[in-house]
Coordinates of C-alpha atoms in Angstrom, one line a residue:
X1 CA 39.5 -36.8 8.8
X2 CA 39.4 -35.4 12.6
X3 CA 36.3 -35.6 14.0
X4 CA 35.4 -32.0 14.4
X5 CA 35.8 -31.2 10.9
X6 CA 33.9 -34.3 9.9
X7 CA 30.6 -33.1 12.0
X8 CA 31.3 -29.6 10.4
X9 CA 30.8 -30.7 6.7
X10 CA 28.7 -33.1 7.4
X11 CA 26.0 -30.3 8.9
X12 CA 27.5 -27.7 6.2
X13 CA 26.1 -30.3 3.5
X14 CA 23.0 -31.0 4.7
X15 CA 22.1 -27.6 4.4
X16 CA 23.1 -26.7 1.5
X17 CA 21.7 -29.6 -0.1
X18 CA 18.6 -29.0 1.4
X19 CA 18.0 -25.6 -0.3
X20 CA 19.3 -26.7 -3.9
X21 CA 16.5 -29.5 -3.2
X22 CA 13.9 -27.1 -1.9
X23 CA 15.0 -24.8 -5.0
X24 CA 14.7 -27.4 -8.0
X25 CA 11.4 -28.7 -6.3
X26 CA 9.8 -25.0 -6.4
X27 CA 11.2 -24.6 -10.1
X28 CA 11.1 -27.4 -12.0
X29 CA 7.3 -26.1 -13.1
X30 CA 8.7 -23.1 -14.5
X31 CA 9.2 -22.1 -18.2
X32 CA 12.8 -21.1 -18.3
X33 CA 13.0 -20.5 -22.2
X34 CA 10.7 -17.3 -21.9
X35 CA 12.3 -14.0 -21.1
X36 CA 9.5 -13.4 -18.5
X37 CA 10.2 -16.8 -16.8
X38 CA 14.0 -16.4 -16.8
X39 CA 14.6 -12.8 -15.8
X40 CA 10.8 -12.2 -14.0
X41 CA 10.1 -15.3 -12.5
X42 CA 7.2 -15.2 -14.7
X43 CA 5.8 -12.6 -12.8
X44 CA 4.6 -14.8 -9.9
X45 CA 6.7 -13.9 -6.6
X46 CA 5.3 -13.5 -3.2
X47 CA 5.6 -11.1 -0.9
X48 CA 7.8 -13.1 1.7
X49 CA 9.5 -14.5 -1.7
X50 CA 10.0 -11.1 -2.4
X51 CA 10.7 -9.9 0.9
X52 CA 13.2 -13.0 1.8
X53 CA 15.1 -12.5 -1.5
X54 CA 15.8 -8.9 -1.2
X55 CA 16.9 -9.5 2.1
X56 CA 19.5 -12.0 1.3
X57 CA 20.7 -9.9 -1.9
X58 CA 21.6 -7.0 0.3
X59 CA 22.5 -9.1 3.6
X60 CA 25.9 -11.1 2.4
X61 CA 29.0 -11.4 3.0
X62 CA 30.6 -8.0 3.4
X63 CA 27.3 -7.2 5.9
X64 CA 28.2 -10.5 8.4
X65 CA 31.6 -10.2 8.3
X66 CA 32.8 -6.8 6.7
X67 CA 29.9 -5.1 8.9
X68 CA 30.5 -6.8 12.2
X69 CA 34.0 -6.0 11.7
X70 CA 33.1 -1.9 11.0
X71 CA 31.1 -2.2 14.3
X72 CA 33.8 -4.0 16.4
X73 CA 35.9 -0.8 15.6
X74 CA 33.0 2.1 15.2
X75 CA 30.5 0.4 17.3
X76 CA 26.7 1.7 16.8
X77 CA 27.3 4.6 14.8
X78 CA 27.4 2.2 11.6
X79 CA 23.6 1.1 12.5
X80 CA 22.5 4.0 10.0
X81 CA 23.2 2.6 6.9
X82 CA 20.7 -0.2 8.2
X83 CA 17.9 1.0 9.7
X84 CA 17.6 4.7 7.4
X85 CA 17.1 1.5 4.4
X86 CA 13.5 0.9 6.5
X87 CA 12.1 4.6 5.2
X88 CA 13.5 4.7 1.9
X89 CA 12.0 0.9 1.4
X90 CA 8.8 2.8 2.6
X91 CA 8.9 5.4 -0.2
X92 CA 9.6 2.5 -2.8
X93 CA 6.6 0.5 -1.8
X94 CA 4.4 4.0 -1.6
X95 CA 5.8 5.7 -4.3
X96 CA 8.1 4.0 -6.5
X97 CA 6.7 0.4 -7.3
X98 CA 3.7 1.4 -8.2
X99 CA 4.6 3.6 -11.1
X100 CA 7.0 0.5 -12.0
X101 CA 4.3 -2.2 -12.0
X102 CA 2.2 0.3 -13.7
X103 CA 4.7 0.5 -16.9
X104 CA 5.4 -2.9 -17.0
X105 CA 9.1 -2.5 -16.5
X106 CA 12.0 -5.1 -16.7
X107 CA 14.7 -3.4 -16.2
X108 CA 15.0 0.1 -14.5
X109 CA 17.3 1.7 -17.3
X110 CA 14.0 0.8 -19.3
X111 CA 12.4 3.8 -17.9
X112 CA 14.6 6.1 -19.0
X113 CA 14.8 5.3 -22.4
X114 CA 10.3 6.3 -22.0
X115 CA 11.6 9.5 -20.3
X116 CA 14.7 10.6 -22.1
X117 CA 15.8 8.7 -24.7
X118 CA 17.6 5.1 -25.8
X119 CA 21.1 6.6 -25.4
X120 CA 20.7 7.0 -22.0
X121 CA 19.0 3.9 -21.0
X122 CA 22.6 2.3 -22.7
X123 CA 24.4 4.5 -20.7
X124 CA 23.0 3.2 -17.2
X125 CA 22.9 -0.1 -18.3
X126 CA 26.6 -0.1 -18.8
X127 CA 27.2 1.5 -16.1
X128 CA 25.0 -0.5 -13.8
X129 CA 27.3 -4.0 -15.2
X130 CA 30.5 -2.5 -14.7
X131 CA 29.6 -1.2 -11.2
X132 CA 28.2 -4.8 -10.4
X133 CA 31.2 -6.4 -11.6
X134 CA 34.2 -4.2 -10.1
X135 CA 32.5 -3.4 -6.8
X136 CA 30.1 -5.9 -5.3
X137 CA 30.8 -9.1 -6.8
X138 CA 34.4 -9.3 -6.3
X139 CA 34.2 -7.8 -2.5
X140 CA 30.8 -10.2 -1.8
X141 CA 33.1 -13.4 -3.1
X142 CA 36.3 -12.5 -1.1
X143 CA 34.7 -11.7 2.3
X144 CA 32.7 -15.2 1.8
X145 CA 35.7 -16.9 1.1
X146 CA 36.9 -14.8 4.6
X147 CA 34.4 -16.5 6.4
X148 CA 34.5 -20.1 4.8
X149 CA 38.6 -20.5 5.1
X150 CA 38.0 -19.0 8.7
X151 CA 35.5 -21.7 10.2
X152 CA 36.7 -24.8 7.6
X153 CA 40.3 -24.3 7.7
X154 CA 40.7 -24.5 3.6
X155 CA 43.9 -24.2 3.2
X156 CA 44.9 -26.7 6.1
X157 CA 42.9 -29.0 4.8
X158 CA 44.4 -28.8 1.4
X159 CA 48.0 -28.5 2.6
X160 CA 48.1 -25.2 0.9
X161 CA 49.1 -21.8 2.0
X162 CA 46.1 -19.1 3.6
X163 CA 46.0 -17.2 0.7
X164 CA 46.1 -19.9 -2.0
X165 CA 42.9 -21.4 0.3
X166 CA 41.2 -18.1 0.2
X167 CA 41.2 -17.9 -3.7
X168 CA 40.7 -21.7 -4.1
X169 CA 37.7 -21.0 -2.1
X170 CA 36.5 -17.5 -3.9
X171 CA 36.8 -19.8 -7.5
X172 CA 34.6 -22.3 -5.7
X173 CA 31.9 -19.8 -4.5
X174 CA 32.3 -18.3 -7.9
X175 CA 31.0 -21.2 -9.6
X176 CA 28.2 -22.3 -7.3
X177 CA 26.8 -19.2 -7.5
X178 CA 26.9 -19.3 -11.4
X179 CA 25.0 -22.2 -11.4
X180 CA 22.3 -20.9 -9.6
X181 CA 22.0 -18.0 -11.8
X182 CA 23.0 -19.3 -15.1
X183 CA 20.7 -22.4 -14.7
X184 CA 17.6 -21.2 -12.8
X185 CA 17.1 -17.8 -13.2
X186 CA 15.4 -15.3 -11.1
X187 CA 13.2 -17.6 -9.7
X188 CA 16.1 -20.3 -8.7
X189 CA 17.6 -17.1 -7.2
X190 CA 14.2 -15.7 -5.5
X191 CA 13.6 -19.0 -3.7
X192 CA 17.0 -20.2 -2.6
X193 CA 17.6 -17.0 -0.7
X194 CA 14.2 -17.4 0.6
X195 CA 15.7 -20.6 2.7
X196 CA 18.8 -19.5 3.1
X197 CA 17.2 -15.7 4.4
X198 CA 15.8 -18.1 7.1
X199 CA 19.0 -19.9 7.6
X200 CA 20.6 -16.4 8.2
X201 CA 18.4 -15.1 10.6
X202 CA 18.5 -18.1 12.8
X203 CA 22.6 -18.5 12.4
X204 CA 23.0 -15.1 12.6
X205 CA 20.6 -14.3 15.5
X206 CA 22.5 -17.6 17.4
X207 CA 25.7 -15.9 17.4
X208 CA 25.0 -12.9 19.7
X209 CA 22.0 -15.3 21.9
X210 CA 25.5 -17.6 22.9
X211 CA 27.6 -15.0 23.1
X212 CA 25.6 -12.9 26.0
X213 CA 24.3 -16.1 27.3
X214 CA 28.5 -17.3 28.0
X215 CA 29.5 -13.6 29.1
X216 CA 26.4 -13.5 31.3
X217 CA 26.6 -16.6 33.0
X218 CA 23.6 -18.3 31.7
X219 CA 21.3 -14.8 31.8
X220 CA 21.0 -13.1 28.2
X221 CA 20.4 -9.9 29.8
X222 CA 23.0 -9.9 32.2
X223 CA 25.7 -10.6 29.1
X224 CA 23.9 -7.8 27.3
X225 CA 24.8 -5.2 30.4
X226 CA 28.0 -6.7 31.3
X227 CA 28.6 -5.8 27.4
X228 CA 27.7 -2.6 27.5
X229 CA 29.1 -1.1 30.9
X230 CA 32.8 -2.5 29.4
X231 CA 31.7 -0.3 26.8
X232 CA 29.3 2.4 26.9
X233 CA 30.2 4.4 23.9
X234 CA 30.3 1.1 21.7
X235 CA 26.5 1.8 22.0
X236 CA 26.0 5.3 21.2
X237 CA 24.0 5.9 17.4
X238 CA 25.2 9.5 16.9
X239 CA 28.4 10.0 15.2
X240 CA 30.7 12.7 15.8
X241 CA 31.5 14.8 12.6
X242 CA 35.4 12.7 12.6
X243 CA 33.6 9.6 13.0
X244 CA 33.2 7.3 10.3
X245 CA 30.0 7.6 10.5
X246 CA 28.9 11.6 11.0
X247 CA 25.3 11.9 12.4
X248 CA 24.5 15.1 9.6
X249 CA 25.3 12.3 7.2
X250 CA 21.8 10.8 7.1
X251 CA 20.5 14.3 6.0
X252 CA 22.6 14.8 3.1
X253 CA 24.3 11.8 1.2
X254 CA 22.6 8.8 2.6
X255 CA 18.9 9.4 2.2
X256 CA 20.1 9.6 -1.5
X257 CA 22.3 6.8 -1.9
X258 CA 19.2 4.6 0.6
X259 CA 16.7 5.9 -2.2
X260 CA 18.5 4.3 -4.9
X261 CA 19.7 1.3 -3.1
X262 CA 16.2 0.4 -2.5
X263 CA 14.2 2.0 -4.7
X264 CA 15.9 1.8 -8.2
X265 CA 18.5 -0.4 -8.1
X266 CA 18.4 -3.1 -10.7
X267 CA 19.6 -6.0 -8.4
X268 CA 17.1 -5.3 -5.1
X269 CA 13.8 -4.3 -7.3
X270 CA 14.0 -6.6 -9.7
X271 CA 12.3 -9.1 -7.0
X272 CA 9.6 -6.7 -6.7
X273 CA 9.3 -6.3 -10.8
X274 CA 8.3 -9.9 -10.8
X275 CA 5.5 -10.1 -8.1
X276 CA 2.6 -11.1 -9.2
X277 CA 0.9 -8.1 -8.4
X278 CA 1.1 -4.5 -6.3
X279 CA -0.3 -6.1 -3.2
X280 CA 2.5 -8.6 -3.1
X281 CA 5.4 -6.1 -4.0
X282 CA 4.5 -3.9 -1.9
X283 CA 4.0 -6.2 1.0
X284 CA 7.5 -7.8 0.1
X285 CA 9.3 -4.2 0.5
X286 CA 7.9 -3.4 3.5
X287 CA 8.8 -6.8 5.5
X288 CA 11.8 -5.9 4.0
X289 CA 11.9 -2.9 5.7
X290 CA 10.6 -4.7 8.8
X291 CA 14.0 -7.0 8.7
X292 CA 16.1 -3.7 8.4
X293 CA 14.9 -2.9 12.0
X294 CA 16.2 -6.3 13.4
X295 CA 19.2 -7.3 11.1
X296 CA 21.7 -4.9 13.2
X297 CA 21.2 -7.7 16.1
X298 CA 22.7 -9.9 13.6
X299 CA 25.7 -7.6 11.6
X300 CA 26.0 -5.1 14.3
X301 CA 25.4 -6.1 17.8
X302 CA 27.8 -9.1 17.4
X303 CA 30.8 -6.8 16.6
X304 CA 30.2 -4.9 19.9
X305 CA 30.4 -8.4 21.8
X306 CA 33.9 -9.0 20.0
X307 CA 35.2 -5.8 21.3
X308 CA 34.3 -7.2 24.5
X309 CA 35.9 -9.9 24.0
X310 CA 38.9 -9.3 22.0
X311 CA 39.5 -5.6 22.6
X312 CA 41.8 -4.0 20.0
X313 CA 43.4 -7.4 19.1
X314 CA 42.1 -7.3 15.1
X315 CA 41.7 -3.6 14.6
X316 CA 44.0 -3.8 11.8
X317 CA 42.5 -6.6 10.5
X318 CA 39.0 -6.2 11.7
X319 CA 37.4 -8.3 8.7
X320 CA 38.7 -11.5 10.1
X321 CA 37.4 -10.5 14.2
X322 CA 33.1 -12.0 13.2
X323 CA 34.4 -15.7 12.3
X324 CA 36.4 -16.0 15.4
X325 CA 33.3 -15.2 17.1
X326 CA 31.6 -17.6 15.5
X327 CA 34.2 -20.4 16.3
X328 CA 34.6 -19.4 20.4
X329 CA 30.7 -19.0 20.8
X330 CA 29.3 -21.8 18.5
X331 CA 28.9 -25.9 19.3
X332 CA 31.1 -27.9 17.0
X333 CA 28.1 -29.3 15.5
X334 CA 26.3 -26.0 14.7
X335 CA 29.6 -24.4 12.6
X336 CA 28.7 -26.2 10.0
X337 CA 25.8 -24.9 9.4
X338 CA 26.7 -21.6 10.0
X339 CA 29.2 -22.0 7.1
X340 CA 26.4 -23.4 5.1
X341 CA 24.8 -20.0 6.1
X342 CA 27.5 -17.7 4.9
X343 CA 27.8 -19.5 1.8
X344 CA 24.2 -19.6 1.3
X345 CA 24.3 -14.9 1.9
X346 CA 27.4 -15.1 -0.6
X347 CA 25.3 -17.2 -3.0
X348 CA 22.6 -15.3 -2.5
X349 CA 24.2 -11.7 -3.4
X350 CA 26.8 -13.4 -6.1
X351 CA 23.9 -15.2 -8.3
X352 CA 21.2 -12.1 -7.9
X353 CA 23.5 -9.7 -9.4
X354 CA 24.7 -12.2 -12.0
X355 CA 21.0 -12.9 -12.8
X356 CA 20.4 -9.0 -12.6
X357 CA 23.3 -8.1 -15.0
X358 CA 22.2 -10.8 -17.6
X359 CA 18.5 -9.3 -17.4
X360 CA 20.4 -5.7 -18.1
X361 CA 22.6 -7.0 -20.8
X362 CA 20.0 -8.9 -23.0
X363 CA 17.2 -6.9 -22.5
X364 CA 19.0 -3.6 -22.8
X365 CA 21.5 -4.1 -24.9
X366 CA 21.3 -7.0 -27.1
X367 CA 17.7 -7.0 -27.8
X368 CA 18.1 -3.2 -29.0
X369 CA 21.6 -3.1 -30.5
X370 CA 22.6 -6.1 -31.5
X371 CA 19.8 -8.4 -32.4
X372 CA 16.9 -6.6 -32.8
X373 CA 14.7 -9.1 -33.6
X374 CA 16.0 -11.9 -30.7
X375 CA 13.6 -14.4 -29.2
X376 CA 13.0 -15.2 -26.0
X377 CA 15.0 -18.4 -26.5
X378 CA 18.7 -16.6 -27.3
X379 CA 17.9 -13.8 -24.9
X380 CA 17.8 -16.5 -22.7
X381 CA 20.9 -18.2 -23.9
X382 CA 22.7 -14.6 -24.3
X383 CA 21.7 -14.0 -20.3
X384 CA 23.2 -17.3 -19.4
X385 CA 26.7 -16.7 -21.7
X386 CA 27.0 -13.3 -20.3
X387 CA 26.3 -14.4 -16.5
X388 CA 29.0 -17.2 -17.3
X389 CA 31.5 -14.5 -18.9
X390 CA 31.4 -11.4 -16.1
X391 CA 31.4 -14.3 -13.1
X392 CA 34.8 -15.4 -14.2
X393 CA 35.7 -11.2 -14.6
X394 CA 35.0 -10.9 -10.4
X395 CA 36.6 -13.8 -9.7
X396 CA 39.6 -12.3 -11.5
X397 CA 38.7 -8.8 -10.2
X398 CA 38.5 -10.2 -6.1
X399 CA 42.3 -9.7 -5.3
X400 CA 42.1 -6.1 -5.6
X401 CA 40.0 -6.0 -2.7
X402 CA 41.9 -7.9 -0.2
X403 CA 43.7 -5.4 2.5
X404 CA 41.1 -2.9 2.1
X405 CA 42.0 -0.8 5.0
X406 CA 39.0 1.1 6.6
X407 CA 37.1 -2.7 5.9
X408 CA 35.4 -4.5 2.9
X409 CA 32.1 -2.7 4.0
X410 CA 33.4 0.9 3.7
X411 CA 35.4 0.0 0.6
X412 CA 31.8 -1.1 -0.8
X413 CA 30.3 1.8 0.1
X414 CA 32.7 4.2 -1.0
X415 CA 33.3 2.7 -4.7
X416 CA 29.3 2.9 -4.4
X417 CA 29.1 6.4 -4.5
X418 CA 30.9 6.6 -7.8
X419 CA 27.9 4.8 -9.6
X420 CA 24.9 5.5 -7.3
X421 CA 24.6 8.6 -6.8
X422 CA 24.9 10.0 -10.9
X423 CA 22.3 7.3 -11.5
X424 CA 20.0 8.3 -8.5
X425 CA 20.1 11.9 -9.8
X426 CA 18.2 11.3 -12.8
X427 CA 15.8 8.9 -12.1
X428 CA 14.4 11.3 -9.2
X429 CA 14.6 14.0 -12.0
X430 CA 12.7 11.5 -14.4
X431 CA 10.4 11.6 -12.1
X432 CA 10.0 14.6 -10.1
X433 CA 11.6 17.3 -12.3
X434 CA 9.6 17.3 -15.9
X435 CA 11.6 20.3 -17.1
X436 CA 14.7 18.3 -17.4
X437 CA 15.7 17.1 -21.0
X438 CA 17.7 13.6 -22.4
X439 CA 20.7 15.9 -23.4
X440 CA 20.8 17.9 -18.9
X441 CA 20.1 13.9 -17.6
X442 CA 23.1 12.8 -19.8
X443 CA 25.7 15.7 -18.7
X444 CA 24.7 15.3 -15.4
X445 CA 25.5 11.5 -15.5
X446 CA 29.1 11.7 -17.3
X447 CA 30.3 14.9 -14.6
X448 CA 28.5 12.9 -11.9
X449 CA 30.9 10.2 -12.5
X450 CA 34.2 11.8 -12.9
X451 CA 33.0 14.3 -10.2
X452 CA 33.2 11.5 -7.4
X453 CA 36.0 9.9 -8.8
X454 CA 37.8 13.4 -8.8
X455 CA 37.0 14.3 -5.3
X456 CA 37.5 10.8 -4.0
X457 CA 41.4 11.3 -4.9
X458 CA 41.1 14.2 -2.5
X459 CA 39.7 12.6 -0.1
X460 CA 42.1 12.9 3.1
X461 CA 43.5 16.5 2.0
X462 CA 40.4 18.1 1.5
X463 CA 38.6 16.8 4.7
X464 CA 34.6 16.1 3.5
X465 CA 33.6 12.7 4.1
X466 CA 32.4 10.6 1.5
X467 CA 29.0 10.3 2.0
X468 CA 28.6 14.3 2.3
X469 CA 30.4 14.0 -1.0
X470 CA 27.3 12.6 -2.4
X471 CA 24.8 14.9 -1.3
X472 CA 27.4 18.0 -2.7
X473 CA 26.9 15.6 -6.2
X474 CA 23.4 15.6 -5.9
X475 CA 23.0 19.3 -5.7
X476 CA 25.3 19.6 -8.7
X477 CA 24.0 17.5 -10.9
X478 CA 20.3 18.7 -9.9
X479 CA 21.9 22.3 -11.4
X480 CA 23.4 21.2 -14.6
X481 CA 20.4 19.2 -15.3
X482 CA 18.4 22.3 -14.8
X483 CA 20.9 24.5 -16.8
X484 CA 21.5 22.2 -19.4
X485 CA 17.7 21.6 -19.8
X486 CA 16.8 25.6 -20.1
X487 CA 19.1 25.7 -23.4
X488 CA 18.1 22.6 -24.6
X489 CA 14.7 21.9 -23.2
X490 CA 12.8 18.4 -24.0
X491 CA 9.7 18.7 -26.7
X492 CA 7.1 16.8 -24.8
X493 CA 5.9 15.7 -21.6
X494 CA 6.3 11.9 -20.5
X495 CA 2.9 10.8 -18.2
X496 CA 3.2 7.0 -16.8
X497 CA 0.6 4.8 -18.6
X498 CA -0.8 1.7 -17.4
X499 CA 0.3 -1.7 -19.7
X500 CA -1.8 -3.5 -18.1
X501 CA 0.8 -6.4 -16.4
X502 CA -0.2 -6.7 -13.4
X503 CA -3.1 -6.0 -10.7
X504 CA -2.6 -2.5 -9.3
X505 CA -5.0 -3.0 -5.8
X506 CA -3.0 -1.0 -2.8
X507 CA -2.0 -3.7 -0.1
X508 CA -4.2 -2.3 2.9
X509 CA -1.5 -2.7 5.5
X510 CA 0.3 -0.1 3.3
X511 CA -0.4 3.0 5.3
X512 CA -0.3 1.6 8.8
X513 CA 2.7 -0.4 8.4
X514 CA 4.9 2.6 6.7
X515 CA 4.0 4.8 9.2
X516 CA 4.9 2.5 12.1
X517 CA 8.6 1.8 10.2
X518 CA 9.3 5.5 10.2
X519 CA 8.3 5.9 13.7
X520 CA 10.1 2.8 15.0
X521 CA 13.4 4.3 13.0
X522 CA 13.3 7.7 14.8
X523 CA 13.1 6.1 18.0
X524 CA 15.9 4.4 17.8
X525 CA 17.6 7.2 17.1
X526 CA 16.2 9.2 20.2
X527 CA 16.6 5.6 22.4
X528 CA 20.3 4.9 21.7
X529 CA 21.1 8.6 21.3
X530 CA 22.6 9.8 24.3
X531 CA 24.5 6.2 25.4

């Protein structure tokens, strides 16, 4: 074996086998047989747990690679889908997670079955899989497997072609990550992406620090300005209406589609569901928020620096531009690590949704439809089989990602919109609009869906970008709820009651640290706006 590759794996194992230790250690205390322990954690997570865990759920993948690539072509303007996340994770923790704790929820689609009724819970809950299955998973394992045949050099190794090596590598990732989730539940889940959240920051934030530090001759700041005067416009925030990223975006279709991401999505909250009490959620979201602020210096700024370096060489293959970065900035010894790193974001995203779909599937379905009477024990055991079943489906599913041509990033976002944003609508009507009835939230879901999917088709011809297309989807569904709900209004009035699950104290860093997120957000804005 050469030498190189020898000190690679070597590092590469080392940390991974760290964090599986570090994982089993935390765990092995744990009651996995319980339905609380498996799918909550047993209701004992931390707020950096929480905070490092949500982090590394939403920061995989498709952000290192499929991100840095969107900015090596679109520069800064991307930085909004990043840093808006640090005021919609404010309203979760202020708004949102309290009325969660307060009900003792599970699952999200639980609340909706308190406000409207069970056929709509089933509804999300379906939905929610499928979307987790033919979006993310699929596009979280291929741009991991990107990154790994990249910086190991897979398919040399095995004498096999480069795309053979990337879907050897995508059934390997596949199955690790099962593990993790099948065997360990959310806490296996919570803790490992605690280490490897660390491991990210560090690799991640080493990338650019060599980078500037070769380009500016041993002077961080000098590499930083020799960056930006090559180019200037690489730096501007504010997207022109034909840009990928239109500034008037963040005012419609994004606040939305942040809102739901962070504050009702089944896969990021359910960390928060299982802290041991308000305090520690709500400190969790807002470090979370805290990490939004810096993570562009990890899955932004280093896509600028490859422009610099490799002008318009990838732009039609700009997925592949971050892991040649990686290899021309990094020590020999350190790549190894880094692709322990990767793995350990892919991981991270791959078994949280798996662990997250099992939760929706036996709690949601199987305990209401199929076995009513389930214990915790085959809830459990349902979980694990149905973990085991839809990770093999996005293994399947992963080549019909490949050659997405705007990136894997904007592919994500875009197939997104077609579940978000109908789900988003009626859980802010749940719980801002008490006129609305079971049978407006359900219309409003099913043309919500087939709206999106409608337009979408249109896309090029009729000329509104995506995101806007969300907020237009919004308003709709807003109306037919309304409508629907004046013919066929709902009998009573739902009120939030306390079960009693957990201690509802405030965190007292709550106000000051929300208001300093929002503040430090706009600035950015105003700082980077004119570049």
């Amino acid at each position: 074996m050469d030498a190189n590759l020898a000190i690679t794996l070597l590092s590469f194992l080392l940390f991974t086998g760290g964090v599986a230790f570090f994982t089993w250690y935390n765990l092995r205390k744990t009651n996995l047989n319980s339905s609380t322990g498996y799918f909550l954690g047993g209701r004992s997570l931390t707020g950096v747990v929480i905070a490092g865990s949500m982090l590394l759920t939403n920061i995989s993948s498709e952000h290192l690679i499929g991100m840095n690539g969107n900015s090596y072509v679109n520069g800064f303007i991307v930085i909004a889908w990043e840093v808006t996340s640090s005021i919609a994770l404010v309203i979760a923790a202020v708004i949102f997670i309290p009325k969660y704790l307060k009900m003792g929820l599970t699952t999200i689609p639980q609340f909706l079955e308190n406000r409207f009724d069970g056929t709509t819970r089933t509804l999300v809950a379906l939905i929610l899989i499928l979307s987790m299955v033919v979006t993310l998973l699929p596009i979280v394992l291929y741009s991991g497997a990107i990154g790994i045949e990249s910086l190991f050099g897979i398919s040399d190794v095995l004498g096999v072609s480069k795309t053979k090596g990337l879907w050897i590598t995508v059934v390997a990732i596949g199955a690790i990550g099962s593990i993790y989730a099948i065997f360990g539940g959310l806490k296996a889940v919570a803790y490992s992406d605690t280490i490897n959240g660390i491991g990210l920051l560090i690799g991640g934030m080493l990338i650019p620090i060599f980078a500037l530090w070769a380009i500016g001759d041993s002077n961080i700041v000098d590499g930083l300005v020799k960056v930006y005067e090559f180019a200037p416009e690489k730096f501007n925030v504010i997207g022109e209406a034909d840009s990928v990223m239109p500034f008037e975006v963040l005012f419609t279709g994004l606040i939305i589609n942040q809102l739901y991401f962070w504050g009702m999505n089944q896969t990021i909250i359910q960390r928060a569901l299982g802290a041991k009490n308000l305090k520690e959620a709500q400190k969790g979201l807002l470090l979370t928020g805290l990490f939004k602020i810096l993570i562009p210096l990890v899955i932004i700024l280093p896509g600028v620096i490859c422009y610099y370096y490799f002008q318009d060489s990838f732009f039609d293959n700009q997925d592949a531009v971050y892991p040649e970065l990686v290899k021309k900035v990094l020590p020999v010894w350190m790549i190894g690590f880094f692709a322990a790193v990767i793995m350990g974001a892919v991981l991270s995203t791959f078994n949280s949704v798996l662990n997250s779909i099992a939760t929706l599937f036996s709690v949601g379905i199987y305990k209401r439809h199929i076995d009513k009477k389930a214990s915790d024990t085959s809830m459990v055991r349902v979980g694990k089989i149905t973990s085991a079943v839809l990770a093999i489906a996005a293994i399947f599913t992963a080549p019909m990602v490949a050659n997405a041509s705007d990136g894997l990033y904007q592919l994500l976002q875009q197939l997104n919109g077609i579940f978000f944003i109908p789900i988003a609508s009626i859980l802010l009507a749940g719980f801002f609009m008490k006129k609305v009835s079971a049978l407006g939230a359900k219309v409003a879901l099913i043309f919500g869906l087939f709206f999106y999917i409608f337009m979408s088709w249109g896309y090029t011809s009729h000329g509104i970008h995506f995101i806007h297309l969300w907020g237009i989807e919004f308003v709709l569904n807003v109306i037919i709820m309304y409508a629907v709900s004046h013919f066929s209004p709902r009998k009573n009035m739902y009120e939030v009651t306390d079960v009693g699950a957990v201690d509802l104290v405030t965190w007292k860093y709550t106000k000051p640290m929300s208001i300093a997120l929002c503040v430090v957000t706009v600035l950015i804005y105003i700082l980077l706006g004119n570049s």
